[in-house]
Every structure is written in structure tokens, then in C-alpha cells.
XYZ file of N, CA and C in Angstrom:
426
model
N 55.972 119.565 124.654
C 54.604 118.948 125.127
C 54.241 117.416 124.239
N 53.844 116.526 125.031
C 53.153 115.440 124.688
C 52.267 115.674 123.629
N 51.837 114.791 122.625
C 50.643 114.960 121.895
C 49.232 114.715 122.775
N 49.471 114.514 123.874
C 48.067 114.067 124.424
C 48.731 114.252 126.314
N 47.657 114.913 127.184
C 47.994 114.978 128.493
C 46.608 114.458 129.216
N 46.593 113.762 130.095
C 45.468 113.306 130.800
C 45.707 113.165 132.432
N 44.640 113.688 133.157
C 44.542 113.424 134.454
C 43.473 112.906 134.944
N 43.314 112.281 136.071
C 41.868 111.735 136.553
C 42.074 111.619 137.964
N 41.115 111.842 138.689
C 40.681 111.582 140.285
C 39.381 110.955 140.549
N 39.271 110.064 141.390
C 38.166 109.332 141.710
C 37.684 110.002 143.198
N 36.393 110.443 143.451
C 36.115 110.823 144.660
C 34.832 110.378 145.250
N 34.590 110.520 146.475
C 33.377 109.864 146.916
C 32.199 110.797 146.530
N 30.950 110.128 146.329
C 29.872 110.779 146.055
C 29.188 111.628 147.255
N 30.061 112.703 147.761
C 29.529 113.379 148.897
C 29.551 114.938 148.611
N 28.912 115.820 149.310
C 28.988 117.003 148.921
C 30.561 117.687 149.110
N 31.159 117.483 149.864
C 32.402 117.903 150.023
C 33.514 117.497 149.145
N 33.080 116.774 148.171
C 33.592 116.356 146.907
C 33.499 117.187 145.906
N 32.619 117.977 145.833
C 32.276 119.082 144.847
C 33.390 120.090 145.003
N 33.992 120.766 145.944
C 34.986 121.355 146.093
C 36.062 120.739 145.681
N 36.300 119.430 146.482
C 37.743 118.751 146.006
C 37.747 118.728 144.604
N 36.355 118.368 143.680
C 36.835 118.248 142.359
C 37.232 119.318 141.902
N 36.776 120.608 142.066
C 36.855 121.951 141.493
C 38.436 122.515 141.708
N 38.870 121.948 142.949
C 40.221 122.370 143.404
C 41.223 121.394 142.467
N 41.017 120.055 142.345
C 41.859 119.146 141.537
C 41.866 119.755 140.109
N 40.769 120.086 139.569
C 40.822 120.290 138.074
C 41.479 121.864 138.169
N 41.271 122.797 139.057
C 41.830 124.071 139.107
C 43.744 123.820 138.986
N 43.879 122.979 139.663
C 45.441 122.603 140.045
C 45.931 122.060 138.702
N 45.501 121.087 138.161
C 45.979 120.228 137.313
C 45.825 121.390 135.916
N 44.851 122.266 135.614
C 45.107 122.808 134.461
C 45.952 124.386 134.920
N 46.398 124.377 135.887
C 47.067 125.497 136.228
C 48.723 124.751 135.978
N 48.854 123.447 135.998
C 50.285 122.782 135.707
C 50.138 122.843 134.086
N 49.271 122.818 133.507
C 49.161 122.748 132.003
C 49.149 124.171 131.581
N 49.163 125.133 132.330
C 49.281 126.261 131.690
C 48.278 127.481 131.932
N 46.794 126.830 132.048
C 45.910 127.898 132.669
C 45.875 128.346 133.915
N 46.018 129.705 133.767
C 46.124 130.449 135.424
C 44.814 130.220 135.947
N 45.194 130.491 137.523
C 43.837 130.471 138.354
C 42.994 131.323 138.366
N 43.550 132.616 137.720
C 42.275 133.478 137.472
C 42.071 134.049 135.980
N 40.820 134.420 135.921
C 40.671 134.865 134.356
C 39.399 134.440 134.285
N 38.501 134.575 133.313
C 37.569 134.055 132.846
C 37.495 132.513 132.558
N 38.309 132.240 131.868
C 38.584 130.641 131.440
C 38.722 129.760 132.553
N 39.320 130.177 133.416
C 39.281 129.616 134.555
C 38.284 129.543 135.476
N 37.356 130.516 135.581
C 35.794 130.934 136.178
C 35.016 129.940 135.595
N 35.054 129.670 134.160
C 34.216 128.981 133.644
C 34.464 127.340 133.702
N 35.839 127.170 133.692
C 35.909 125.699 133.930
C 35.475 125.405 135.358
N 35.800 126.266 136.353
C 35.603 125.775 137.819
C 33.748 125.821 137.906
N 33.170 126.761 137.347
C 31.772 126.641 137.324
C 30.936 125.336 136.961
N 31.849 124.904 135.601
C 31.320 123.780 134.692
C 31.550 122.636 135.904
N 32.947 122.358 136.484
C 33.225 121.338 136.991
C 32.414 121.386 138.280
N 32.067 122.449 138.836
C 31.045 122.406 140.135
C 29.750 122.112 139.949
N 29.246 122.368 138.847
C 27.741 121.880 138.202
C 27.692 120.485 138.050
N 28.630 119.953 137.204
C 28.921 118.780 136.763
C 29.040 117.551 138.117
N 29.851 117.873 139.173
C 30.080 117.284 140.423
C 29.115 117.294 141.294
N 28.265 118.522 141.133
C 27.093 118.555 142.117
C 25.706 117.658 141.383
N 25.825 117.691 140.184
C 24.950 116.397 139.351
C 25.183 115.276 139.908
N 26.576 114.831 139.927
C 27.003 113.334 140.209
C 26.773 112.960 141.603
N 26.714 114.036 142.574
C 26.590 113.650 144.028
C 24.995 113.928 144.384
N 24.285 114.788 143.838
C 22.820 114.861 143.995
C 22.004 113.870 143.534
N 22.188 113.722 142.265
C 21.253 112.960 141.211
C 21.392 111.428 140.916
N 22.643 111.028 141.740
C 22.783 109.421 141.559
C 21.983 108.800 142.590
N 21.426 109.449 143.847
C 20.733 108.973 144.777
C 21.367 107.841 145.346
N 22.403 107.886 145.682
C 23.082 106.521 146.415
C 23.240 105.336 145.553
N 23.395 105.665 144.216
C 23.466 104.436 143.450
C 24.867 104.675 142.551
N 25.609 105.700 142.712
C 27.125 105.786 142.628
C 27.717 106.323 143.601
N 28.707 105.284 144.356
C 29.351 105.544 145.670
C 30.494 106.478 145.194
N 31.034 106.640 144.020
C 31.934 107.565 143.557
C 31.737 108.174 142.140
N 32.348 109.238 142.009
C 32.157 110.085 140.573
C 33.961 110.263 140.147
N 34.209 110.278 138.892
C 35.608 110.195 138.577
C 35.559 111.502 137.680
N 36.501 112.304 137.680
C 36.681 113.459 137.033
C 37.883 113.371 135.987
N 37.740 113.308 134.772
C 38.658 112.938 133.784
C 39.211 114.271 132.939
N 40.377 114.534 132.602
C 40.735 115.745 132.294
C 41.537 115.321 130.737
N 41.516 115.736 129.824
C 42.194 115.404 128.500
C 42.290 116.812 127.504
N 43.638 116.530 127.355
C 44.195 117.892 126.539
C 44.978 117.305 125.167
N 44.677 117.603 124.106
C 45.308 117.133 123.109
C 46.154 118.346 122.530
N 46.619 117.751 121.307
C 47.699 118.678 120.411
C 46.777 119.558 119.738
N 45.440 119.371 119.173
C 44.716 120.060 118.688
C 44.010 121.184 119.415
N 44.270 121.152 120.575
C 43.687 122.363 121.249
C 42.551 122.343 121.911
N 42.305 121.168 122.237
C 41.013 120.780 122.838
C 40.901 120.039 124.102
N 40.133 120.914 125.092
C 40.494 120.533 126.454
C 38.719 119.736 126.738
N 39.202 118.493 126.994
C 37.538 117.804 127.337
C 37.631 117.449 128.852
N 36.528 117.721 129.627
C 36.553 117.488 131.168
C 35.082 116.560 131.191
N 35.490 115.472 131.583
C 34.396 114.428 131.880
C 33.744 114.149 133.222
N 32.798 113.847 133.757
C 32.425 113.469 134.969
C 31.702 112.083 134.941
N 32.254 111.231 135.600
C 31.698 109.767 135.326
C 31.200 109.406 136.657
N 29.565 108.652 136.260
C 29.377 108.104 137.614
C 28.433 106.642 136.923
N 27.881 105.855 137.971
C 27.589 104.648 137.562
C 26.034 104.691 137.772
N 25.587 105.914 137.808
C 23.986 105.925 137.649
C 23.603 105.641 136.219
N 22.779 104.942 136.187
C 21.947 104.900 134.802
C 21.477 106.172 134.502
N 20.867 106.634 134.777
C 19.889 107.903 134.481
C 20.809 108.857 133.867
N 20.658 109.399 132.629
C 21.212 110.499 132.217
C 20.759 111.986 132.418
N 21.450 112.944 132.131
C 21.159 114.198 132.432
C 19.982 114.711 131.926
N 18.975 115.626 132.172
C 17.785 115.935 131.580
C 18.522 117.356 130.964
N 17.791 117.709 129.702
C 18.147 118.633 129.300
C 17.075 119.797 129.139
N 16.838 120.225 130.044
C 15.639 121.167 130.453
C 15.621 122.676 129.436
N 14.385 122.875 128.938
C 14.486 124.099 128.210
C 15.130 125.349 129.009
N 15.804 126.429 128.148
C 16.403 127.418 128.623
C 15.776 128.452 129.666
N 13.989 128.246 129.361
C 13.139 129.081 130.006
C 12.469 128.444 131.187
N 12.957 127.472 131.475
C 12.314 126.650 132.569
C 12.624 127.334 134.128
N 11.202 127.318 134.609
C 11.198 128.073 136.080
C 11.103 127.273 137.072
N 12.278 126.694 137.163
C 12.285 125.943 138.506
C 13.097 126.366 139.668
N 13.058 126.103 140.769
C 14.037 126.146 141.830
C 15.423 125.440 141.573
N 15.429 124.356 141.244
C 16.472 123.545 140.529
C 16.463 122.968 139.585
N 17.625 122.176 139.203
C 17.638 121.392 137.794
C 18.004 122.268 136.750
N 18.657 123.340 136.900
C 19.158 124.282 135.782
C 20.726 124.036 135.682
N 21.217 123.350 136.126
C 22.924 123.027 136.190
C 23.206 122.345 134.934
N 22.362 121.786 134.033
C 22.925 121.457 132.689
C 22.423 122.789 131.751
N 21.546 123.439 132.092
C 21.245 124.779 131.411
C 22.472 125.488 131.342
N 23.011 125.657 132.679
C 24.418 126.814 132.680
C 25.450 126.228 132.147
N 25.619 124.806 132.174
C 26.326 124.154 131.835
C 26.761 124.255 130.248
N 25.662 124.004 129.699
C 25.429 124.281 128.082
C 25.639 125.585 127.554
N 24.937 126.533 128.537
C 25.341 127.885 127.779
C 26.937 128.229 128.077
N 27.640 127.803 129.151
C 28.902 128.323 129.501
C 29.848 127.465 128.423
N 29.581 126.224 127.783
C 30.225 125.703 126.746
C 29.757 126.395 125.628
N 28.664 126.721 125.193
C 28.586 127.340 124.197
C 29.321 128.562 123.893
N 29.186 129.560 124.917
C 29.714 130.679 124.931
C 31.294 130.841 124.658
N 31.771 129.345 125.159
C 33.295 129.171 125.147
C 33.816 128.847 123.852
N 32.597 128.454 123.035
C 32.559 127.643 121.638
C 32.989 126.197 121.779
N 32.362 125.577 122.924
C 32.402 124.223 123.225
C 31.216 123.399 122.930
N 31.442 122.194 123.423
C 30.229 121.355 123.265
C 30.048 120.401 124.436
N 28.863 120.080 124.760
C 28.487 118.909 125.557
C 27.974 117.618 125.097
N 28.308 116.553 125.587
C 28.165 115.532 125.460
C 28.196 114.027 126.056
N 27.289 113.102 125.955
C 26.999 112.237 127.110
C 27.656 110.748 126.370
N 28.490 110.223 126.938
C 28.708 108.667 126.502
C 28.583 107.489 127.533
N 27.915 106.575 127.523
C 27.616 105.285 128.189
C 28.795 104.911 128.764
N 28.895 104.372 129.899
C 30.192 103.478 130.643
C 29.715 101.999 130.387
N 30.654 101.042 130.600
C 30.659 99.751 130.593
C 29.711 99.119 131.608
N 29.781 100.093 132.722
C 29.159 99.407 133.792
C 27.471 100.151 133.999
N 27.077 100.428 132.881
C 25.740 100.972 132.861
C 25.522 102.483 133.192
N 26.604 103.039 133.469
C 26.405 104.404 133.975
C 27.010 105.315 132.947
N 27.315 106.850 133.051
C 27.566 107.517 131.843
C 28.759 108.544 132.137
N 29.018 109.200 131.229
C 30.118 110.145 131.516
C 29.371 111.645 130.748
N 29.492 112.401 131.477
C 29.086 113.731 130.962
C 30.033 114.590 130.501
N 30.695 114.959 129.250
C 31.714 115.454 128.636
C 31.364 116.951 128.487
N 32.495 117.655 128.772
C 32.310 119.178 128.167
C 33.561 119.324 127.201
N 33.679 119.581 126.017
C 35.070 119.883 125.188
C 34.973 121.268 125.199
N 35.935 122.135 125.233
C 36.364 123.566 125.325
C 37.474 123.687 124.352
N 37.408 124.704 123.527
C 38.769 125.067 122.821
C 40.024 125.205 123.892
N 41.030 124.805 123.587
C 42.026 125.225 124.545
C 43.038 126.454 123.855
N 42.719 127.642 124.363
C 43.535 128.701 123.915
C 44.646 129.350 124.684
N 45.192 128.401 125.387
C 46.242 128.785 126.147
C 47.397 128.046 125.771
N 48.700 128.777 125.887
C 49.602 128.217 125.133
C 50.161 127.147 125.949
N 50.478 125.919 125.363
C 50.741 124.781 126.290
C 52.131 124.852 126.713
N 52.253 124.419 128.218
C 53.739 124.425 128.728
C 54.466 123.170 128.579
């Protein structure tokens, strides 16, 4: 294996792109050795669904596209990033928040923590942001 693998796709900020992002990530990770079944695959799919949904719903037309980035390095760390050009960063609501919506980042934080990972946000050059999830990669690399 190379010391580092990367994959990326840019999709329109439209509801149909959420399932396209999830399918893309599932296919790439299957190529990298993570099967499409099991808890790890389910966790990754749910994280991607939540972050892609945020990129579509919360950019309010200010980001016509979003990009999904995948990075896998030799240190067995998988990073999944969702980038949009909207300047507003995600809100980190308390776990006990009683709202009908807005719990996506709570779900993402919990899933990352349960998997031994972390969530962080980085700014982009165009004033947007990338929401990253870093997870330990426990699958033998092909």
C-alpha cells in the first residue's frame, strides 16, 4: 500500500446528493478494505449522511456544491471531510438539547467518540469550512 490514499468527489448541494455521497464513500472504503456490512461501515455511512445533510440543508443556497474527501494514512487513521463554501460553522449543541432538528452534529460527535475518533473543523481559502471526522482504521489495508 502507498503511505497515503486519497479520494474526493464534488456533488451539487441537493438532497439527492446525500445518498450519492454515502454510496461514494461506501464504494471507496470497500476498495480500501472496509466491507460494506458491519458496525464500522454503518458508522461511516451515518456520519457521511449527517455531514452531507448539513452541507445541503444549512448552507442556504450559499454553497452550490459540497466536496467529500477521504484520506487514509499508514498510521491507520481515516479522515472524512465534508467541505462547503458557506461561512457559518456547525453549532455544537449540548447532548440534552430537546429540538426536532439540529442534532446531526451531536450524533456525529457521539459516533466519533464511540469509535475512538475526533471531530474538527478547518477553514477553507474561500471562506467556507471543512468538517472533518478522524477515525482509527482497524481494517487490514489491501
